[in-house]
Short mmCIF file of C-alpha atoms in Angstrom, two decimals:
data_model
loop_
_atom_site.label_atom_id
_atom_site.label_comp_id
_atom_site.label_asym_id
_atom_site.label_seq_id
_atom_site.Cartn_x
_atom_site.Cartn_y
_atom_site.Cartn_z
CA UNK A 1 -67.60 5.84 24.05
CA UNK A 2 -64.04 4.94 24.87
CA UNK A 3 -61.52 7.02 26.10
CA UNK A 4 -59.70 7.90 22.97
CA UNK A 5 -62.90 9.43 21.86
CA UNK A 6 -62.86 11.78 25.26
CA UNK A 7 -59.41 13.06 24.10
CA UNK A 8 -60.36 13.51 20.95
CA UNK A 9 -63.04 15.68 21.70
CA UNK A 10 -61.28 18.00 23.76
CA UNK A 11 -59.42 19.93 21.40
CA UNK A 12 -62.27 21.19 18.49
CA UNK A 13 -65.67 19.45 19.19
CA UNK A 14 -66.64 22.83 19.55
CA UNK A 15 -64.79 24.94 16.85
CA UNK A 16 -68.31 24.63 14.63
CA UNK A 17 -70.38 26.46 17.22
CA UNK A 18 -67.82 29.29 17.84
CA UNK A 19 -67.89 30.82 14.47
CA UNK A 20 -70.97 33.03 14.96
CA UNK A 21 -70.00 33.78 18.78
CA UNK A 22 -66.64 35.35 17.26
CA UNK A 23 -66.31 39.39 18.14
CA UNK A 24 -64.29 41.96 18.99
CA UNK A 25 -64.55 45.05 21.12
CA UNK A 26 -62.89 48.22 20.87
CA UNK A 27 -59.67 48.88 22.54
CA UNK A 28 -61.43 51.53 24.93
CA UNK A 29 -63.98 49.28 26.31
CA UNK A 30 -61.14 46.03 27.09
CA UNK A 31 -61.78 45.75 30.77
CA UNK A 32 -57.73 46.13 32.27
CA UNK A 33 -56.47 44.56 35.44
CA UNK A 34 -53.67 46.28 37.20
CA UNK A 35 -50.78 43.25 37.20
CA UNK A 36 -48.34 43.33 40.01
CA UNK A 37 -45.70 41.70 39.55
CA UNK A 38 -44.36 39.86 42.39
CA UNK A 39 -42.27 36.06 41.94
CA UNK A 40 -39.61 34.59 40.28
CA UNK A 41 -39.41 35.73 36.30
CA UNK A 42 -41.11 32.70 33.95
CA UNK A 43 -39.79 31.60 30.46
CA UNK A 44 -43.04 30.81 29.61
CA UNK A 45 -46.67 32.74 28.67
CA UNK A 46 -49.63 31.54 30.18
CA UNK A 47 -53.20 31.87 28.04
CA UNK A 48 -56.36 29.76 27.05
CA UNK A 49 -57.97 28.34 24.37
CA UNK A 50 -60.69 30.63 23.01
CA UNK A 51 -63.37 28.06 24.50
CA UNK A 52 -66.53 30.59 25.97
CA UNK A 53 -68.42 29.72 29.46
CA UNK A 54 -71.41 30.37 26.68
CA UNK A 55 -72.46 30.36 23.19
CA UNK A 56 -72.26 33.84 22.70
CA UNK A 57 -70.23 36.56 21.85
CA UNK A 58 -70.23 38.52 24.81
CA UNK A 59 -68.80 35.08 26.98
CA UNK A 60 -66.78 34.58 23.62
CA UNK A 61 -64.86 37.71 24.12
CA UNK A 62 -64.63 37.24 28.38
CA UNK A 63 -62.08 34.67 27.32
CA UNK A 64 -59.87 36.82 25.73
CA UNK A 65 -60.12 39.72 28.41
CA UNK A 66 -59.68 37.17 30.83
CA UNK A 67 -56.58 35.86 28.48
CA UNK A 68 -55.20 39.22 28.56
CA UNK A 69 -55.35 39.74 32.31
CA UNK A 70 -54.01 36.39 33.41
CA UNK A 71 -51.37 35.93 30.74
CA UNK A 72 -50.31 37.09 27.81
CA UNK A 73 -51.46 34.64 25.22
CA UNK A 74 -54.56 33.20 23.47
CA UNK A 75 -54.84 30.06 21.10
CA UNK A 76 -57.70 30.13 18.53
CA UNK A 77 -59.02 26.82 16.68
CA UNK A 78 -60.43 26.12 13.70
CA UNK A 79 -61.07 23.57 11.44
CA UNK A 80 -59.45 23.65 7.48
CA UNK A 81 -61.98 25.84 5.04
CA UNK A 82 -61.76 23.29 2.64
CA UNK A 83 -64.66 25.25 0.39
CA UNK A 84 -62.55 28.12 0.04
CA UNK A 85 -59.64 27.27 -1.35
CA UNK A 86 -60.35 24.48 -3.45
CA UNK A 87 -59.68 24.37 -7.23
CA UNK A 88 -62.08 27.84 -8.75
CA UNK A 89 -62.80 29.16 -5.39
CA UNK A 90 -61.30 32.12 -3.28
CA UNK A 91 -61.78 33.02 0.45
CA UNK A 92 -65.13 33.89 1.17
CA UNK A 93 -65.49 37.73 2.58
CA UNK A 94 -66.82 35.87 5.80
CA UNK A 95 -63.59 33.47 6.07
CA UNK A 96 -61.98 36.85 5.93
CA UNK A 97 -63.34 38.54 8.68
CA UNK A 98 -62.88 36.18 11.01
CA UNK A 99 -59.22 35.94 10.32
CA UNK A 100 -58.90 39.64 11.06
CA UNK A 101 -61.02 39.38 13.81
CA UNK A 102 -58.99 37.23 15.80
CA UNK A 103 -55.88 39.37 15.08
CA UNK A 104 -57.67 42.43 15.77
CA UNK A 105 -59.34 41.16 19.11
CA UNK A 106 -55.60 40.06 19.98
CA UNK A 107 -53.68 42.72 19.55
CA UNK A 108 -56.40 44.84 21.36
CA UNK A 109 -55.58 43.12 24.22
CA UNK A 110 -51.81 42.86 23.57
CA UNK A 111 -51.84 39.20 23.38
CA UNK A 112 -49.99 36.71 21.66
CA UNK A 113 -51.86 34.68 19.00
CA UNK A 114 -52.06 31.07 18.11
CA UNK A 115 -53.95 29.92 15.57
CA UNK A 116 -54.48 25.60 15.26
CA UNK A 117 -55.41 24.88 11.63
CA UNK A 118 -56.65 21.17 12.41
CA UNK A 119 -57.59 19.39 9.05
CA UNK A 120 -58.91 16.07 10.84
CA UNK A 121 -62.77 14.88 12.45
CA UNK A 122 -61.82 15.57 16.14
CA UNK A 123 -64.48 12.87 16.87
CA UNK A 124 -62.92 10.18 14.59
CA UNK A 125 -59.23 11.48 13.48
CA UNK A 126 -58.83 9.03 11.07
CA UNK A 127 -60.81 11.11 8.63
CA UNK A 128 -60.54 14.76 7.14
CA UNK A 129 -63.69 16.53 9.04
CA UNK A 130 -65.77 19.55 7.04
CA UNK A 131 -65.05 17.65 3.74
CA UNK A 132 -67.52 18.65 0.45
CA UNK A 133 -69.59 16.03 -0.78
CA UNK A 134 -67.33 15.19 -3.78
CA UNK A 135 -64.00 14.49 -1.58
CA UNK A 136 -65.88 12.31 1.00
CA UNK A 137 -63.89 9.42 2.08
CA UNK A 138 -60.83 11.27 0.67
CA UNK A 139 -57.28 11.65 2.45
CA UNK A 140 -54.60 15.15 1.81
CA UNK A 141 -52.98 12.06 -0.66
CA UNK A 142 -55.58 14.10 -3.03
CA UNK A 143 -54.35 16.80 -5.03
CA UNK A 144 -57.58 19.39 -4.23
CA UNK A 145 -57.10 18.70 -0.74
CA UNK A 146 -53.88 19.18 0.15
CA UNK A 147 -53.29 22.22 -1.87
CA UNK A 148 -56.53 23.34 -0.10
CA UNK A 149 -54.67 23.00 3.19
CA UNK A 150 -51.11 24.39 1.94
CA UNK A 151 -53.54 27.58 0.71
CA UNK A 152 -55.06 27.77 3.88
CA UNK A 153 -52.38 27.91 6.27
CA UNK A 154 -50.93 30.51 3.91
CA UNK A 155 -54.06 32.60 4.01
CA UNK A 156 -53.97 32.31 7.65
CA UNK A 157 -49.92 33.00 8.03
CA UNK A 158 -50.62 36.81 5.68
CA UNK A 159 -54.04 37.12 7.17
CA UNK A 160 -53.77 36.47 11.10
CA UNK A 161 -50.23 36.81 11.28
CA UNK A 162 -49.77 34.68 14.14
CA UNK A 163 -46.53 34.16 16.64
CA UNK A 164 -47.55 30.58 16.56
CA UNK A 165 -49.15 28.26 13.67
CA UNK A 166 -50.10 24.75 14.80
CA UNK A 167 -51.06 23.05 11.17
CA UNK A 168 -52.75 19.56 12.71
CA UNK A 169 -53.64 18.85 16.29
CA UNK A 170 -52.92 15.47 18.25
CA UNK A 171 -51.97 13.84 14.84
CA UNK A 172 -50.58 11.14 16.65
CA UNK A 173 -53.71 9.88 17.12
CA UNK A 174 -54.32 9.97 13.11
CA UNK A 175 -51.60 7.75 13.24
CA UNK A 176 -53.65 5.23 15.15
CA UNK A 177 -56.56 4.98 13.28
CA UNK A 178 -55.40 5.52 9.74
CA UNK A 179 -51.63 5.30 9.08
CA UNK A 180 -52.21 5.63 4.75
CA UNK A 181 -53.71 9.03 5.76
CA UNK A 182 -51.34 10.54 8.34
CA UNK A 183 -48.57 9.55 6.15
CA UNK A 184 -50.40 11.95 3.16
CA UNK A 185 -51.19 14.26 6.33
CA UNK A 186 -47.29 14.77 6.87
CA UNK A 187 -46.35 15.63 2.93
CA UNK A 188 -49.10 18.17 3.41
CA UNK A 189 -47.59 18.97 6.59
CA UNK A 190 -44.27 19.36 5.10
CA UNK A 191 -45.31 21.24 2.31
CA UNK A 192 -47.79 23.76 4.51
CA UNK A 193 -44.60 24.47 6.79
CA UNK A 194 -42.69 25.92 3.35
CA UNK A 195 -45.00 27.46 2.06
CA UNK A 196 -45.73 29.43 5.53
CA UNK A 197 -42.02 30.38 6.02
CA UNK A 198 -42.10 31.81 2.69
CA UNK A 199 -45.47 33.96 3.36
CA UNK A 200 -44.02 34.64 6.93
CA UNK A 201 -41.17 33.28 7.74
CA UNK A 202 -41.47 34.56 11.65
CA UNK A 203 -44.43 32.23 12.22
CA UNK A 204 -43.37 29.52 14.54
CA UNK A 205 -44.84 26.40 12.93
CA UNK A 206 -45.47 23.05 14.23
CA UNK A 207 -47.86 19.94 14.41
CA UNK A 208 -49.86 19.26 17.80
CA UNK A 209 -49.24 15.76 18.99
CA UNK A 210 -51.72 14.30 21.59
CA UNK A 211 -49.13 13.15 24.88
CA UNK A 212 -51.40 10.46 26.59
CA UNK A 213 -51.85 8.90 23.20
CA UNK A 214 -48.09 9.52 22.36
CA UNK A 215 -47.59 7.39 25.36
CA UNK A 216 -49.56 4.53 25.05
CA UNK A 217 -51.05 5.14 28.09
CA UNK A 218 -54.64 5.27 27.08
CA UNK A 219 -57.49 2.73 29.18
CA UNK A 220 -59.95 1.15 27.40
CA UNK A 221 -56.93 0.64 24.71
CA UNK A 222 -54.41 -1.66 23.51
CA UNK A 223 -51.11 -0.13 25.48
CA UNK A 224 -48.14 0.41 22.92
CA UNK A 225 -44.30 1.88 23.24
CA UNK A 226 -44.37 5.86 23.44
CA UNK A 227 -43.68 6.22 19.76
CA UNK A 228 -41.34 8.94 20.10
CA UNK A 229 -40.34 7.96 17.03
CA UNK A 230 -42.84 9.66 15.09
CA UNK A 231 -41.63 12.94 15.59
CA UNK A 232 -38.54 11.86 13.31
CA UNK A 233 -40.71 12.53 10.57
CA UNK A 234 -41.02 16.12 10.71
CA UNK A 235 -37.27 16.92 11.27
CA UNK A 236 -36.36 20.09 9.60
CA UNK A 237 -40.12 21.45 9.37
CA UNK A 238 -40.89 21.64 13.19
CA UNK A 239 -40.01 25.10 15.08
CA UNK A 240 -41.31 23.48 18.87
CA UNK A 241 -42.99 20.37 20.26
CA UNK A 242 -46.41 21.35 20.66
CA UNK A 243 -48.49 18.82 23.28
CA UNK A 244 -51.69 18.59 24.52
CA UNK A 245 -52.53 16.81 27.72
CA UNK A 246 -55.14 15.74 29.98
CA UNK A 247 -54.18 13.05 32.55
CA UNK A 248 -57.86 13.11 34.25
CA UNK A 249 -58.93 11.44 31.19
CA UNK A 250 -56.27 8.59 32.39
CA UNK A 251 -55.71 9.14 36.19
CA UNK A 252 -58.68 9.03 38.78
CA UNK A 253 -56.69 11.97 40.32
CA UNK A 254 -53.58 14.04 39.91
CA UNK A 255 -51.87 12.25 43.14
CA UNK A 256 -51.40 9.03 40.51
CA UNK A 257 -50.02 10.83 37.81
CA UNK A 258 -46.23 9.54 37.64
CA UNK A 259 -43.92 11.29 38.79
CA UNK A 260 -41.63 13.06 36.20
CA UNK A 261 -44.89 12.39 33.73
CA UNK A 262 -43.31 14.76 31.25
CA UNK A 263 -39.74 14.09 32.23
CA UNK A 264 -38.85 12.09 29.27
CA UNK A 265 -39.95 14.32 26.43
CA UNK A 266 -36.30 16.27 27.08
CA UNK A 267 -34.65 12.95 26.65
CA UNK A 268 -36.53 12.65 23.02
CA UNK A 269 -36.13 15.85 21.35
CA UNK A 270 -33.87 19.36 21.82
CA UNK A 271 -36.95 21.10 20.79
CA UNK A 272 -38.72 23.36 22.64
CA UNK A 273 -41.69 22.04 24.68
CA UNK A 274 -45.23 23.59 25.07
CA UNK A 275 -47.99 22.80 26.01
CA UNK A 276 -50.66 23.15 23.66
CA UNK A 277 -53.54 22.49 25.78
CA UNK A 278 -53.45 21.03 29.28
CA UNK A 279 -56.81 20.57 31.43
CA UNK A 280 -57.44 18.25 34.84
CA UNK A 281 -61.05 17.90 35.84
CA UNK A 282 -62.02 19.49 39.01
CA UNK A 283 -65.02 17.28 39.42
CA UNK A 284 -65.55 13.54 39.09
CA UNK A 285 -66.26 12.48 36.00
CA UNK A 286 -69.50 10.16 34.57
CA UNK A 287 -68.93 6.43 34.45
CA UNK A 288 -66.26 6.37 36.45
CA UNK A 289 -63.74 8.29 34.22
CA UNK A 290 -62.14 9.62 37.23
CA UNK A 291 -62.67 10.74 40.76
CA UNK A 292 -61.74 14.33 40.62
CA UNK A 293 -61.77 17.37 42.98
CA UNK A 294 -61.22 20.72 42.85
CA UNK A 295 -57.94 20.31 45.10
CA UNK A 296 -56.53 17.27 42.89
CA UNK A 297 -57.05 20.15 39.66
CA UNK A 298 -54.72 22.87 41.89
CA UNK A 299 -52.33 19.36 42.33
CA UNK A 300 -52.01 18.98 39.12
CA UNK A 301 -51.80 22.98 37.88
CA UNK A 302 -49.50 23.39 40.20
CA UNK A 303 -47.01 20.05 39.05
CA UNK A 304 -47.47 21.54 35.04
CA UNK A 305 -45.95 24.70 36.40
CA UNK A 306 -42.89 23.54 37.51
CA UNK A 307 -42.74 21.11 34.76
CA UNK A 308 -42.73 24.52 32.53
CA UNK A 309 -40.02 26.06 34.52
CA UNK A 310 -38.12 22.88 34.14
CA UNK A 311 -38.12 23.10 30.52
CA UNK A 312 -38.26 26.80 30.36
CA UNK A 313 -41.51 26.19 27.99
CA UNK A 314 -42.41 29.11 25.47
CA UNK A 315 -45.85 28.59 26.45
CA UNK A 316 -48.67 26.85 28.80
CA UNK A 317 -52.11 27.28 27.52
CA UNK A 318 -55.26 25.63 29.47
CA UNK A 319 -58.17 24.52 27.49
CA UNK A 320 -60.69 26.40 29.38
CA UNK A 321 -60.28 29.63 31.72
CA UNK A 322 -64.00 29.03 32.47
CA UNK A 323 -66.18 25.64 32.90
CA UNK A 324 -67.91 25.52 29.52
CA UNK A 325 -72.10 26.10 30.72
CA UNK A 326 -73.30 24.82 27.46
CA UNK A 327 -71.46 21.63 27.86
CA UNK A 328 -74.44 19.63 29.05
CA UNK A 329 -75.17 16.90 27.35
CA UNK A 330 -72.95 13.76 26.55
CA UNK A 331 -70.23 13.71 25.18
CA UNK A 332 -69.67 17.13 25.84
CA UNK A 333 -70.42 17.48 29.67
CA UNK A 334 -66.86 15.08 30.41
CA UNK A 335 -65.54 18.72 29.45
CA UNK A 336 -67.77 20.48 32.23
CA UNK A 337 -65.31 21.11 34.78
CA UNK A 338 -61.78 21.85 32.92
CA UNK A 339 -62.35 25.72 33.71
CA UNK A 340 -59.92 27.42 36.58
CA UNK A 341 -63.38 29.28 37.47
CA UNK A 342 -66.93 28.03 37.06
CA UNK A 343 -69.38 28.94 34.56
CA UNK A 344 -70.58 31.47 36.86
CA UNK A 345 -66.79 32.91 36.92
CA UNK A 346 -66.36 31.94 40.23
CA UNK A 347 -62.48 31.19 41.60
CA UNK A 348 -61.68 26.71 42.18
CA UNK A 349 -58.97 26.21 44.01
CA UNK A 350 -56.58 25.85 40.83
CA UNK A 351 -56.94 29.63 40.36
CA UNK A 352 -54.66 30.61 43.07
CA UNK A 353 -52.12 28.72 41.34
CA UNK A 354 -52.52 30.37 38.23
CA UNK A 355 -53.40 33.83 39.29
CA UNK A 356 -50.17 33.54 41.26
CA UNK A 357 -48.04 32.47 38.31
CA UNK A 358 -49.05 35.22 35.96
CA UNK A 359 -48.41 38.01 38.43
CA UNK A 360 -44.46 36.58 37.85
CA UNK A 361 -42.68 38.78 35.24
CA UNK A 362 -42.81 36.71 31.96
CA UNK A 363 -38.80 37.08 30.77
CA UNK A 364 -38.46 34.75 27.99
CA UNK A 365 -35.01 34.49 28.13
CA UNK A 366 -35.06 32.60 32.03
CA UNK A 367 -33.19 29.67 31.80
CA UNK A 368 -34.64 26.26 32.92
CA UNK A 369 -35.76 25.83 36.61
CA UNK A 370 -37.40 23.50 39.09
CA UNK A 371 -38.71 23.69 41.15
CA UNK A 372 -41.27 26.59 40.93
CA UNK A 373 -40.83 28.90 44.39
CA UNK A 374 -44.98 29.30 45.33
CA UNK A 375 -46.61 30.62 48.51
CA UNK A 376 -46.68 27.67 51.33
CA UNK A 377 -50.55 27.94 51.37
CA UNK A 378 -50.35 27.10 47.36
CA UNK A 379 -48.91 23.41 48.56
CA UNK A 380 -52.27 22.02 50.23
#
């Protein structure tokens, strides 16, 4: 397995197996944590991806409660329900529930939600993933398909009512491996983003775009130009740049990563920057992937954070507040050690850093700022 294929599991390989963990819990039982605030204010929210430490519901729902004590946002993936909205079918009363769900288990917690709608095989993003028989092989150039997708993110947009919609994630890398069908992805794109503004037209829209890729910084690939210029595309139909990130799946540890690594995304676009999804490894990784440590994971934490104050970010999410325990086996286990806190919920290093961050008042008006003012002892 090449590298590309790491990336592109990060970000869904798992959506499948999180539909039956999916709860909620009532308001009275949401463990709270008493948040001091102490720190320079932050433009930005801090949250996780709604990736468990276990396939369950109870570790399921941990991530939000941990979401909603250490930040203020959570991010909740899916993959399209093609079956549901194709032509003679309607949302299925289970489809339904766990839309509501996820609002509901939000706003319990008084968090921010983010739904990704992500139409594409996150193993092989050249092809639509979850596809019925009859469209197999098919593109969102197909008339069934892409008004299945426009439908869904609408459904979504009245259902969820989310402060953030990403509709695609890391669709650069669709680019790469099948330009015919992320050129049909981006009418359906373009066509999605109406038709949410219309159904609610306070839902922040945007595509996810995959930075390492964007780059053409990948090993194990042919290097190429950043194509910045793909974003030129979706001018007029994108509210923010929305990236996700992993340099441990490029860097053997964060003390190579470039400096200035995200430095030249304000030179490309007067959008809004956040990050999507960011992880570092805290552990070395099989085959020689990378070398890394629990401190090289607080290096790198702590670098994204004043990157976000930089660009006065809406939002950082990581991709795991926990080390995913089920994550065993290949491919999955390269995505063992991308928690802040071990399976066992257990403090790395990197936690300080974040911990320490989220006790800052979150003021989203705070203009950009670098660098981030920490405690001495957070610099080792």
């Amino acid at each position: 397995m090449n590298r590309r294929t790491h990336l592109a599991l990060i970000l869904g390989c798992f959506a499948a197996l999180l539909v039956g963990c999916r709860t909620e819990r009532d308001t009275a039982e949401v463990p709270r944590r008493e948040r001091p605030q102490a720190g320079a204010p932050r433009a930005f929210m801090l949250g996780f991806t709604d990736t468990p430490s276990a396939l369950t519901p109870e570790a399921y729902t941990a991530t939000f409660d941990l979401a909603s004590n250490y930040g203020e946002m959570i991010l909740v993936q899916r993959a399209v329900a093609w079956s549901d909205f194709l032509p003679d079918e309607k949302p299925s009363d289970a489809l339904r529930d766990q839309t509501v769900r996820a609002r509901q288990a939000a706003t319990e917690r008084g968090l921010t939600l983010a739904i990704a709608i992500d139409p594409f095989d996150p193993a092989a993003r050249g092809r639509l993933q979850g596809l019925p028989q009859k469209y197999a092989g098919k593109t969102l150039a197909d008339a069934d398909l892409r008004k299945a997708f426009v439908a869904d993110a609408v459904f979504v947009a009245r259902n969820a009512k989310p402060a953030y919609l990403a509709l695609g994630l890391e669709v650069n890398t669709t680019f790469e491996r099948n330009p015919d069908g992320y050129r049909a992805f981006i009418e359906a794109y373009r066509e999605a983003y109406d038709a949410v503004k219309t159904a609610s037209p306070a839902t922040i829209v945007f595509p996810g775009f995959q930075y390492e890729e964007l780059l053409g910084i990948l090993p194990d690939l042919p290097p190429h130009p950043p194509r910045w210029q793909l974003l030129e595309a979706y001018n007029g139909k994108i509210d923010l740049l929305g990236i996700t990130t992993y340099p441990s799946f490029v860097y053997e540890v964060a003390r190579k990563v470039p400096p200035g690594y995200y430095g030249d995304i304000a030179k490309q676009t007067k959008l809004p920057v956040a990050f999507l999804s960011a992880g570092f490894a805290s552990a070395a990784g099989r085959d020689n992937l990378n070398s890394s440590t629990p401190p090289e994971q607080r290096r790198y934490l702590q670098r994204l954070i004043e990157d976000a104050d930089a660009f006065a970010s809406p939002f950082v999410i990581w991709y795991a507040g926990r080390d995913p325990a089920f994550a065993q086996s290949r491919p999955f286990d390269l995505l063992g050690s991308l928690g802040l806190r071990d399976a066992h919920d257990q403090t790395k290093e990197a936690w300080e850093i974040w911990e320490t961050t989220s006790n800052r008042p979150f003021d989203p008006l705070t203009p950009p700022r670098t660098p981030t003012p920490v405690p001495a002892t957070s610099r080792r």
